[in-house]
Short mmCIF file of C-alpha atoms and ligand atoms in Angstrom, two decimals:
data_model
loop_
_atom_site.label_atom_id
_atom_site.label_comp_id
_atom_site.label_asym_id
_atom_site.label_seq_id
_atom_site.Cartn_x
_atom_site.Cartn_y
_atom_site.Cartn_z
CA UNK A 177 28.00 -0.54 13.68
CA UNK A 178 24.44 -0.82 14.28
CA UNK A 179 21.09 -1.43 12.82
CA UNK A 180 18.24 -0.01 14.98
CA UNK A 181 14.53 -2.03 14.25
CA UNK A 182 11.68 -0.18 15.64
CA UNK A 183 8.31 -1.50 14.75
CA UNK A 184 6.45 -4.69 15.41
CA UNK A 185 8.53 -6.62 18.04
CA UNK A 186 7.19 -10.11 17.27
CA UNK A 187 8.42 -9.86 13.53
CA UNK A 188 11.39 -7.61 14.80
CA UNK A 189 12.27 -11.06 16.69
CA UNK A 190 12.05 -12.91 13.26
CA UNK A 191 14.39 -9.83 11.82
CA UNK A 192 17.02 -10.31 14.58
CA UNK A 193 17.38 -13.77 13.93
CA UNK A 194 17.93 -13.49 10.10
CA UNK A 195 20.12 -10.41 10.66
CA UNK A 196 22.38 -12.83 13.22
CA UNK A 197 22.51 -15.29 10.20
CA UNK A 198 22.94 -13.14 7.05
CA UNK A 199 24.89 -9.82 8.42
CA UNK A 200 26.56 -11.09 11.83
CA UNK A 201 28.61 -7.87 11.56
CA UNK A 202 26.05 -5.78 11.70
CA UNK A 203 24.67 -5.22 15.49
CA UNK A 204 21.22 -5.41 15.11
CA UNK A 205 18.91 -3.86 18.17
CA UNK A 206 15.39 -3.99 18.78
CA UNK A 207 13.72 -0.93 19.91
CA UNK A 208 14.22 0.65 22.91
CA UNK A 209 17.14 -1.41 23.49
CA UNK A 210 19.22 0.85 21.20
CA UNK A 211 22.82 0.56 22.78
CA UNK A 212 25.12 3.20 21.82
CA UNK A 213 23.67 6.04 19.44
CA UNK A 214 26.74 6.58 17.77
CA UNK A 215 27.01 3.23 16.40
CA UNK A 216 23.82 3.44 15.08
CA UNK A 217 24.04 3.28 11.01
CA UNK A 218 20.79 1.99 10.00
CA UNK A 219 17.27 2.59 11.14
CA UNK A 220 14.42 0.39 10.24
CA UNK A 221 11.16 2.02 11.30
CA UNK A 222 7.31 1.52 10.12
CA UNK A 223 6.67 5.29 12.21
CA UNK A 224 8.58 8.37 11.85
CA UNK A 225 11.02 8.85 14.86
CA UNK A 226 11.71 12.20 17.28
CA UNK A 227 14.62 13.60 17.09
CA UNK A 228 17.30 11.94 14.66
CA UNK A 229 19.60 14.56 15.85
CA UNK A 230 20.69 11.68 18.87
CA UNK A 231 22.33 9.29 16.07
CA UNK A 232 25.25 11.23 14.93
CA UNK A 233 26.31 8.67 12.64
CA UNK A 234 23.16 7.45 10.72
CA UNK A 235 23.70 7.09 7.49
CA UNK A 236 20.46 5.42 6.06
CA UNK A 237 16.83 5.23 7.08
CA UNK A 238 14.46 2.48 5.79
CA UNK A 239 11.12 2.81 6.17
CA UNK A 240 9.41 -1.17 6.50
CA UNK A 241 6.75 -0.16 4.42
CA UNK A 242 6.48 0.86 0.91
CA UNK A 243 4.82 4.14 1.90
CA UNK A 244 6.40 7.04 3.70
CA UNK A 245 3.42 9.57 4.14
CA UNK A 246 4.01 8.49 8.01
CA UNK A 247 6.90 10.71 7.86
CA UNK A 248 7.42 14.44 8.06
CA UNK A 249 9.53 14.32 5.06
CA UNK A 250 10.75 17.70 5.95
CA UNK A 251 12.48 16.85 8.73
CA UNK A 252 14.96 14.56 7.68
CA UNK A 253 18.34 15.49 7.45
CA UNK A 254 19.75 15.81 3.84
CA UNK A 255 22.38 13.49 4.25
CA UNK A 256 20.04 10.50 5.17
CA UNK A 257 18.64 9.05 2.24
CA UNK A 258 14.88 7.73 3.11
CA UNK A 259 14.28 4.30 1.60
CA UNK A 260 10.86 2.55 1.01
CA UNK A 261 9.94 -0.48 1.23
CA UNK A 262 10.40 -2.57 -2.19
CA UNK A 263 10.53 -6.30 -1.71
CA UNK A 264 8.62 -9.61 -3.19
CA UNK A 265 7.34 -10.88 0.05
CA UNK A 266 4.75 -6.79 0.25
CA UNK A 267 3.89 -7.70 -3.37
CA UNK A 268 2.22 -11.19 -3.56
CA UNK A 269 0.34 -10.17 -0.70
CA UNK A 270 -1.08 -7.89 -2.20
CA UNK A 271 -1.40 -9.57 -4.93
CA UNK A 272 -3.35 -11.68 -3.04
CA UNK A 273 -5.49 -8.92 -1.02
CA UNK A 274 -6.88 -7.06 -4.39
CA UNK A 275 -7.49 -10.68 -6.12
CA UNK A 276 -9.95 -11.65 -3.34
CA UNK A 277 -11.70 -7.92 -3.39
CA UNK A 278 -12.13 -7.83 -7.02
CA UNK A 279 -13.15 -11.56 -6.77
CA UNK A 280 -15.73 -10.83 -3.81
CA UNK A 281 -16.95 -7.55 -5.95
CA UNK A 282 -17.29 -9.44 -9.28
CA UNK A 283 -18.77 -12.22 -7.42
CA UNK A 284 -21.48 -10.36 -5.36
CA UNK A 285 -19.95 -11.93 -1.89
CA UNK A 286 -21.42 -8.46 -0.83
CA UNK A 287 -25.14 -8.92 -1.74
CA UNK A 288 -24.59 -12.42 -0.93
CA UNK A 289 -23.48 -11.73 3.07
CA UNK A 290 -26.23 -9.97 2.92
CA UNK A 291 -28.99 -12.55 1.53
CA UNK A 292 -27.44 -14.91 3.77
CA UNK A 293 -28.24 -12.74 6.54
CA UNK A 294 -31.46 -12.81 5.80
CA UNK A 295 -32.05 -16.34 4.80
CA UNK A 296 -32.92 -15.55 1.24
CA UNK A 297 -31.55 -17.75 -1.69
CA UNK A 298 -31.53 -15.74 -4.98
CA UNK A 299 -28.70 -16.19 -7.87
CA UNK A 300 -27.28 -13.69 -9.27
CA UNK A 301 -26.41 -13.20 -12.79
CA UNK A 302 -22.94 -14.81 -13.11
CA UNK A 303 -20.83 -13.41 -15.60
CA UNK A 304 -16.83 -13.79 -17.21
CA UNK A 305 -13.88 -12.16 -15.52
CA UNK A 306 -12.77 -10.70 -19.07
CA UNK A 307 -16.34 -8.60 -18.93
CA UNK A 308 -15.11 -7.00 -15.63
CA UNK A 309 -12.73 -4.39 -16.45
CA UNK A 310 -10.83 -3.30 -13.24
CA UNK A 311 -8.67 -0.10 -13.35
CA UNK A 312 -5.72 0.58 -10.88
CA UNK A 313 -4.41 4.28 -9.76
CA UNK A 314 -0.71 3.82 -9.67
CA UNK A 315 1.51 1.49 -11.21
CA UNK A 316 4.20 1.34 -9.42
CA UNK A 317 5.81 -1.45 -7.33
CA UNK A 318 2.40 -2.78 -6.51
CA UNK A 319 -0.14 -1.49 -8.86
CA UNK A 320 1.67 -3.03 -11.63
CA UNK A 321 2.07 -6.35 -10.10
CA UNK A 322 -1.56 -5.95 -9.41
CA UNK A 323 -2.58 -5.49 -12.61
CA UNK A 324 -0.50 -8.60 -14.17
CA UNK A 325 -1.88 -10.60 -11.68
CA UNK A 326 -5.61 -9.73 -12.15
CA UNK A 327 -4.63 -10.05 -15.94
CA UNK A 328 -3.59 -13.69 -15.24
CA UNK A 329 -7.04 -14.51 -13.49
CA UNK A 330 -8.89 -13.11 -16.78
CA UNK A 331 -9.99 -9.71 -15.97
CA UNK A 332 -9.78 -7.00 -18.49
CA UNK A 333 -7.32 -4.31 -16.74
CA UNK A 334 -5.92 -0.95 -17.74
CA UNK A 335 -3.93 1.27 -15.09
CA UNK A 336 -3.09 5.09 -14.51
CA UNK A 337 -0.24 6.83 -13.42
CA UNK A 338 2.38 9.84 -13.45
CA UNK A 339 4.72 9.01 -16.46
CA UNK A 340 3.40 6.11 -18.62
CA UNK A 341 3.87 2.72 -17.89
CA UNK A 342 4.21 -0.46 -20.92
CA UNK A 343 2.72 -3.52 -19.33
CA UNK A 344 2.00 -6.21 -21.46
CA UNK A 345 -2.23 -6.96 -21.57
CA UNK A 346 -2.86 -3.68 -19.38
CA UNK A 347 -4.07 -0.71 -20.98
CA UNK A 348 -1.70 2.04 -19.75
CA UNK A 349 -3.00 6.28 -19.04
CA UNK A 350 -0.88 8.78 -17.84
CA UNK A 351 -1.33 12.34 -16.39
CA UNK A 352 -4.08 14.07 -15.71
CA UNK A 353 -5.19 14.67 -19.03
CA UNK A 354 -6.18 10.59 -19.12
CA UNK A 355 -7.49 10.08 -16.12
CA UNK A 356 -11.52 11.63 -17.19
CA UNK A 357 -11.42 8.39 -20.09
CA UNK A 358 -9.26 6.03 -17.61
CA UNK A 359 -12.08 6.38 -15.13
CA UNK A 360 -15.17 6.26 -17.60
CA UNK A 361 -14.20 2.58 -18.35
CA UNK A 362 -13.27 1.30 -15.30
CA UNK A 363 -15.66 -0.84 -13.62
CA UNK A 364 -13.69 -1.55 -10.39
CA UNK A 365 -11.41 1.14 -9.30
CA UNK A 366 -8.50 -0.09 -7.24
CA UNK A 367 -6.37 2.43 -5.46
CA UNK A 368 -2.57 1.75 -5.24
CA UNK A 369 -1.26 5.71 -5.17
CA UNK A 370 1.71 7.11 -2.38
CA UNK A 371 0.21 9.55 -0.34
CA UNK A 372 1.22 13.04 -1.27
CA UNK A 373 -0.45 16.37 -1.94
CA UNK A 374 -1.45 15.72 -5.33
CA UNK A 375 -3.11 12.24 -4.43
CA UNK A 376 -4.40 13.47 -1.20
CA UNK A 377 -8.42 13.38 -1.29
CA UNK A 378 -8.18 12.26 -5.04
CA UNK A 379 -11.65 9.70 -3.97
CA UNK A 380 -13.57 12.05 -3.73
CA UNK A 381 -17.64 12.80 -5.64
CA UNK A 382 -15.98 14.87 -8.45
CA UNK A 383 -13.91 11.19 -9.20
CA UNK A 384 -16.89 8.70 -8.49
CA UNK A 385 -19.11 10.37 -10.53
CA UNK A 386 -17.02 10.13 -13.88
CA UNK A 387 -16.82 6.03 -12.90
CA UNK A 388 -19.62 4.13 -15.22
CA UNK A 389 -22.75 3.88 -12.80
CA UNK A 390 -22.65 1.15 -10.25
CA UNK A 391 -18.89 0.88 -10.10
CA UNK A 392 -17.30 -0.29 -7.03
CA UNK A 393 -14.37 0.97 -4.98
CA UNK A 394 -11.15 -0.61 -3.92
CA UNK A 395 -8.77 1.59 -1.54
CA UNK A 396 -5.68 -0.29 -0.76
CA UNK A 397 -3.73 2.71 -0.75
CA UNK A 398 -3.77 5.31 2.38
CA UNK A 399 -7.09 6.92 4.26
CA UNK A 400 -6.81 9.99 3.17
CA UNK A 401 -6.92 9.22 -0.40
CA UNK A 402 -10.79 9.37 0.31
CA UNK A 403 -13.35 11.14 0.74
CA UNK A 404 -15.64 8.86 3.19
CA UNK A 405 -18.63 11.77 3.30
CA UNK A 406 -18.31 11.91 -0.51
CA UNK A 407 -18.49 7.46 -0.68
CA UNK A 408 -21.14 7.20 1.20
CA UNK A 409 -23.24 9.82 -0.29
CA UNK A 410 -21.75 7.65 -3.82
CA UNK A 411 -23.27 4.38 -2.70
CA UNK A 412 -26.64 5.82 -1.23
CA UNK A 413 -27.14 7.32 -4.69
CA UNK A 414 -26.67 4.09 -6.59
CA UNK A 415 -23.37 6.04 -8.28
CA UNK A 416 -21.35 3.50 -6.41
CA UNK A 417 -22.69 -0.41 -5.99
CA UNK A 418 -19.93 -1.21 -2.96
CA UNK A 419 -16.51 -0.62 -1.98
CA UNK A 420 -13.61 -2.82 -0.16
CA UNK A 421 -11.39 -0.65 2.36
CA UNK A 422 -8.28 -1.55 4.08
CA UNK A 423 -7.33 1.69 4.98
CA UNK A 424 -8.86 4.32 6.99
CA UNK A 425 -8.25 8.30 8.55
CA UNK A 426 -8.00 7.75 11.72
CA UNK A 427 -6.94 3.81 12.04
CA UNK A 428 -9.14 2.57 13.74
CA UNK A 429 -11.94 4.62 12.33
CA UNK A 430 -14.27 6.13 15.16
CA UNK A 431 -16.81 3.52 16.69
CA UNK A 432 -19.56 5.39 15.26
CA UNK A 433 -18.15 5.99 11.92
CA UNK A 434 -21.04 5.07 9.06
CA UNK A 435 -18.54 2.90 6.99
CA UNK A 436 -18.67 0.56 9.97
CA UNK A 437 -21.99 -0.57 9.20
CA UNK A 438 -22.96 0.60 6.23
CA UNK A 439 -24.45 -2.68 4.04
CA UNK A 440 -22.30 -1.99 0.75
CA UNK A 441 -19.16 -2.02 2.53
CA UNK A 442 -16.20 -4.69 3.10
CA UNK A 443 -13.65 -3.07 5.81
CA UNK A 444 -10.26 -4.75 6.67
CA UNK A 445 -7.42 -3.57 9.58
CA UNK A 446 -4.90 -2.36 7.20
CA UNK A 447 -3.75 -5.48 6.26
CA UNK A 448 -3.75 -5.64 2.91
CA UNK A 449 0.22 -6.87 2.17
CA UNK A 450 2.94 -6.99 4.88
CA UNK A 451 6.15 -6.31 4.85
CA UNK A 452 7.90 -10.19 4.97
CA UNK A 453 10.77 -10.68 6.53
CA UNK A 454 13.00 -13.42 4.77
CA UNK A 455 12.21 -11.35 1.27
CA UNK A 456 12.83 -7.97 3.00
CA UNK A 457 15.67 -8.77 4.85
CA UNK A 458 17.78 -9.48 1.39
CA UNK A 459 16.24 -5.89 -0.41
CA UNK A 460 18.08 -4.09 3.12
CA UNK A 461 21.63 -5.88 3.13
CA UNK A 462 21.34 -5.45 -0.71
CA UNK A 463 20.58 -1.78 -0.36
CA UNK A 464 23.60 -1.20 2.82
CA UNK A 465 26.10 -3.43 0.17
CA UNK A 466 24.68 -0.69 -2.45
CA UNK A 467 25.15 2.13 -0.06
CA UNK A 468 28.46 1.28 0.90
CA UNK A 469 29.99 0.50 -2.74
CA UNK A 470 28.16 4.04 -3.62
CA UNK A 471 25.93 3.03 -5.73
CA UNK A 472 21.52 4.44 -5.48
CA UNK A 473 19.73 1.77 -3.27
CA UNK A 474 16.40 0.46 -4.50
CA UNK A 475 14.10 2.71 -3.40
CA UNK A 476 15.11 5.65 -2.26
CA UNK A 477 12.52 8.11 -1.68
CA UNK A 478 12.69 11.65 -3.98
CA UNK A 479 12.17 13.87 -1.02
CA UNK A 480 10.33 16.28 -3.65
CA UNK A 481 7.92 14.36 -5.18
CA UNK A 482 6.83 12.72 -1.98
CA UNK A 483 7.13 9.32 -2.89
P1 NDP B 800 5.39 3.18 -5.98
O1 NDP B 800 6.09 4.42 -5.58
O2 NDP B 800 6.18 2.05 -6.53
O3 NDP B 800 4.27 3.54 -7.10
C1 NDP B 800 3.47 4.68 -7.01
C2 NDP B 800 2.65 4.83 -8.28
O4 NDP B 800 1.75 5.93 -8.13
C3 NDP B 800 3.50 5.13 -9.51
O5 NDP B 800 2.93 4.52 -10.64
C4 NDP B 800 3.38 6.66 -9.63
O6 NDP B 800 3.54 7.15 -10.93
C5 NDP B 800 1.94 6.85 -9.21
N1 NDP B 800 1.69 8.23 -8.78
C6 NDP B 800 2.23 8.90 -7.73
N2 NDP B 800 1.74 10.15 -7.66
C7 NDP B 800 0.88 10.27 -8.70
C8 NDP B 800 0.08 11.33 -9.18
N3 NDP B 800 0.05 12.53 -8.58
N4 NDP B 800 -0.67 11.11 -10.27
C9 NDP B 800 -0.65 9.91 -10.91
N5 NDP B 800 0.10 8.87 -10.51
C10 NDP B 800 0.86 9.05 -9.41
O7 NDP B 800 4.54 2.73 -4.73
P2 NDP B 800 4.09 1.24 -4.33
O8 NDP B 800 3.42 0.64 -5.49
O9 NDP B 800 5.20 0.51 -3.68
O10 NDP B 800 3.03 1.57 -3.16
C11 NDP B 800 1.88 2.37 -3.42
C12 NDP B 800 1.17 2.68 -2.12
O11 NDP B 800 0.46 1.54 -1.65
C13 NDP B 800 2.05 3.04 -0.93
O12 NDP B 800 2.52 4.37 -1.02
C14 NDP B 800 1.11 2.84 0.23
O13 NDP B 800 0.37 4.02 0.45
C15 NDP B 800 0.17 1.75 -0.28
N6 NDP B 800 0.38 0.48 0.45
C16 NDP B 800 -0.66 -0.02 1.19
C17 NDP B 800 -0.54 -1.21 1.86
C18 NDP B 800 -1.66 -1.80 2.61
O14 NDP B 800 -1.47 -2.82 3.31
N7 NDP B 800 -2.86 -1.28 2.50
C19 NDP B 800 0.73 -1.94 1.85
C20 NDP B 800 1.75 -1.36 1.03
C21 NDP B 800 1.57 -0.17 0.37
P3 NDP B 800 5.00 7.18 -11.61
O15 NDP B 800 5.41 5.74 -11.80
O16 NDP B 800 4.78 7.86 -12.89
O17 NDP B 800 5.90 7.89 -10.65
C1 OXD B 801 2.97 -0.17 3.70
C2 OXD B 801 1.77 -0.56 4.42
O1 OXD B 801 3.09 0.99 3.31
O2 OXD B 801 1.80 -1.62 5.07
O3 OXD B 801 3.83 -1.02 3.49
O4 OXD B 801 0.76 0.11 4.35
#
């Protein structure tokens, strides 16, 4: 019995190691080095993989991230659940990630780069975190943690999502009927939604423009929950002030892609929380003890919904 890993091979090394200490009975291979396909049980895998059809006896695929837009949902067999990624190690860091954006936005690092750059020394007003209200889209996994956290560093916060959440000190909106007054008091909009046709696009001017003016943008979430023509047209107005972006459509954007340069703008590689081994490495032998006693695994993906 076998556990195929197929995505980063210097942390697959630090997976193969844990595996051989926590789950030596499970055969754990590192991609392409599959061994025999029909001893393949489990695959691990960031990117959606050709032609299942070769492991006749998989029984579970995890993806090693928490979202699964990657894969053509479509295409996976019925009998293989899809699990997503839910473990402590992807929360704290990002955790971590939207603290320092809504930190550098609150804190005008932006206009501040920029003085810099220019050798000009002016202060800024300085004002409380608990006059900064910061609102999250989603709050799930993440965008709940999120919110907590932000909470604990003094910011007023208040989150939207499908079905309605109870978090205590965040104001919680659901459903499409919230989201106009969810959005007219949120001064920094952080986006932690799954990719999926509803979400797809959702940053787009129709959105910005019901944000107070000056807001700023956070998108944590995937690339093509914006729309970058729509942003930057947002931020030359003055209907945006600036916007932190970890994701992109394509990754890497092109070379000459505006967003690259454009003055408001904070980009990072996608690398806003990662997967961690140690923590993540418990959630899957949790979820294959689950799966074998036949019992729902953390996780699993409702093919349906998308998420
Ligand atoms: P979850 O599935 O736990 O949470 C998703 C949240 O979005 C839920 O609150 C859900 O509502 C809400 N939601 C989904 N669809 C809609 C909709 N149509 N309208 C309103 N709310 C909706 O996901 P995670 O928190 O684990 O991850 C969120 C996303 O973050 C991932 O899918 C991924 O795209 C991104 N991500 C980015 C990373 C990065 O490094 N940049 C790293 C990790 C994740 P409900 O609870 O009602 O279902
Ligand atoms: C994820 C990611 O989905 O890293 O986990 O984006």
């Amino acid at each position: 019995m076998s556990f195929v890993y197929n995505a980063d091979p210097e942390r697959g090394r630090e997976w193969q190691r844990l595996f051989a200490q926590r789950a030596p009975d499970i055969d754990f291979r590192l991609w392409p080095d599959i061994g025999s396909a029909e001893e393949v049980r489990y695959l691990g895998t960031w990117a959606p993989m050709e032609d299942l059809a070769r492991f006749p006896n998989l029984e579970v695929i995890f993806s090693l991230g928490a979202g699964v837009d990657q894969f053509d949902l479509g295409s996976i067999p019925d009998h293989v659940p899809l699990v997503r990624m839910r473990e402590p190690g992807i929360v704290t860091t990002m955790q971590e990630y939207v603290a320092m954006a809504v930190l550098a936005l609150h804190r005008n690092l932006i206009d501040y780069i920029g003085q810099q750059r220019e050798a000009t020394w002016r202060a800024l007003r300085v004002r409380p975190a608990s006059q900064c209200r910061v609102g999250i889209l989603g709050l799930g996994q993440l965008g709940s943690a999120v919110a907590q956290h932000l909470t604990g560093l003094g910011f007023a916060c208040q989150g939207w999502g499908r079905t309605r959440r109870q978090l205590e000190g965040v104001a919680c909106f659901a459903g499409d009927d919230e989201l106009a007054s969810f959005l007219a008091s949120s001064q920094v909009l952080v986006c932690l939604l799954p990719l999926t046709a509803e979400t797809r696009g959702i940053l787009n001017a129709k959105l910005f423009a019901q944000l107070p003016r000056g807001a700023s943008l956070i998108n944590v979430g995937r690339g093509p929950h914006l729309v970058a023509s729509d942003l930057l047209a947002a931020l030359d107005s003055g209907q945006l002030s600036a916007a932190v972006l970890d994701v992109f459509d394509p990754e890497p954007p092109p070379a000459d892609h505006p967003l690259w340069h454009h003055p408001r703008v904070l980009m990072t590689p996608h690398v806003a929380s990662m997967t961690q081994p140690e923590s993540a490495i418990e959630r899957v032998l949790d979820n294959i003890a689950r799966h074998r006693a036949g019992q729902e695994m953390i996780g699993t993906v409702d093919l349906t919904r998308g998420y």
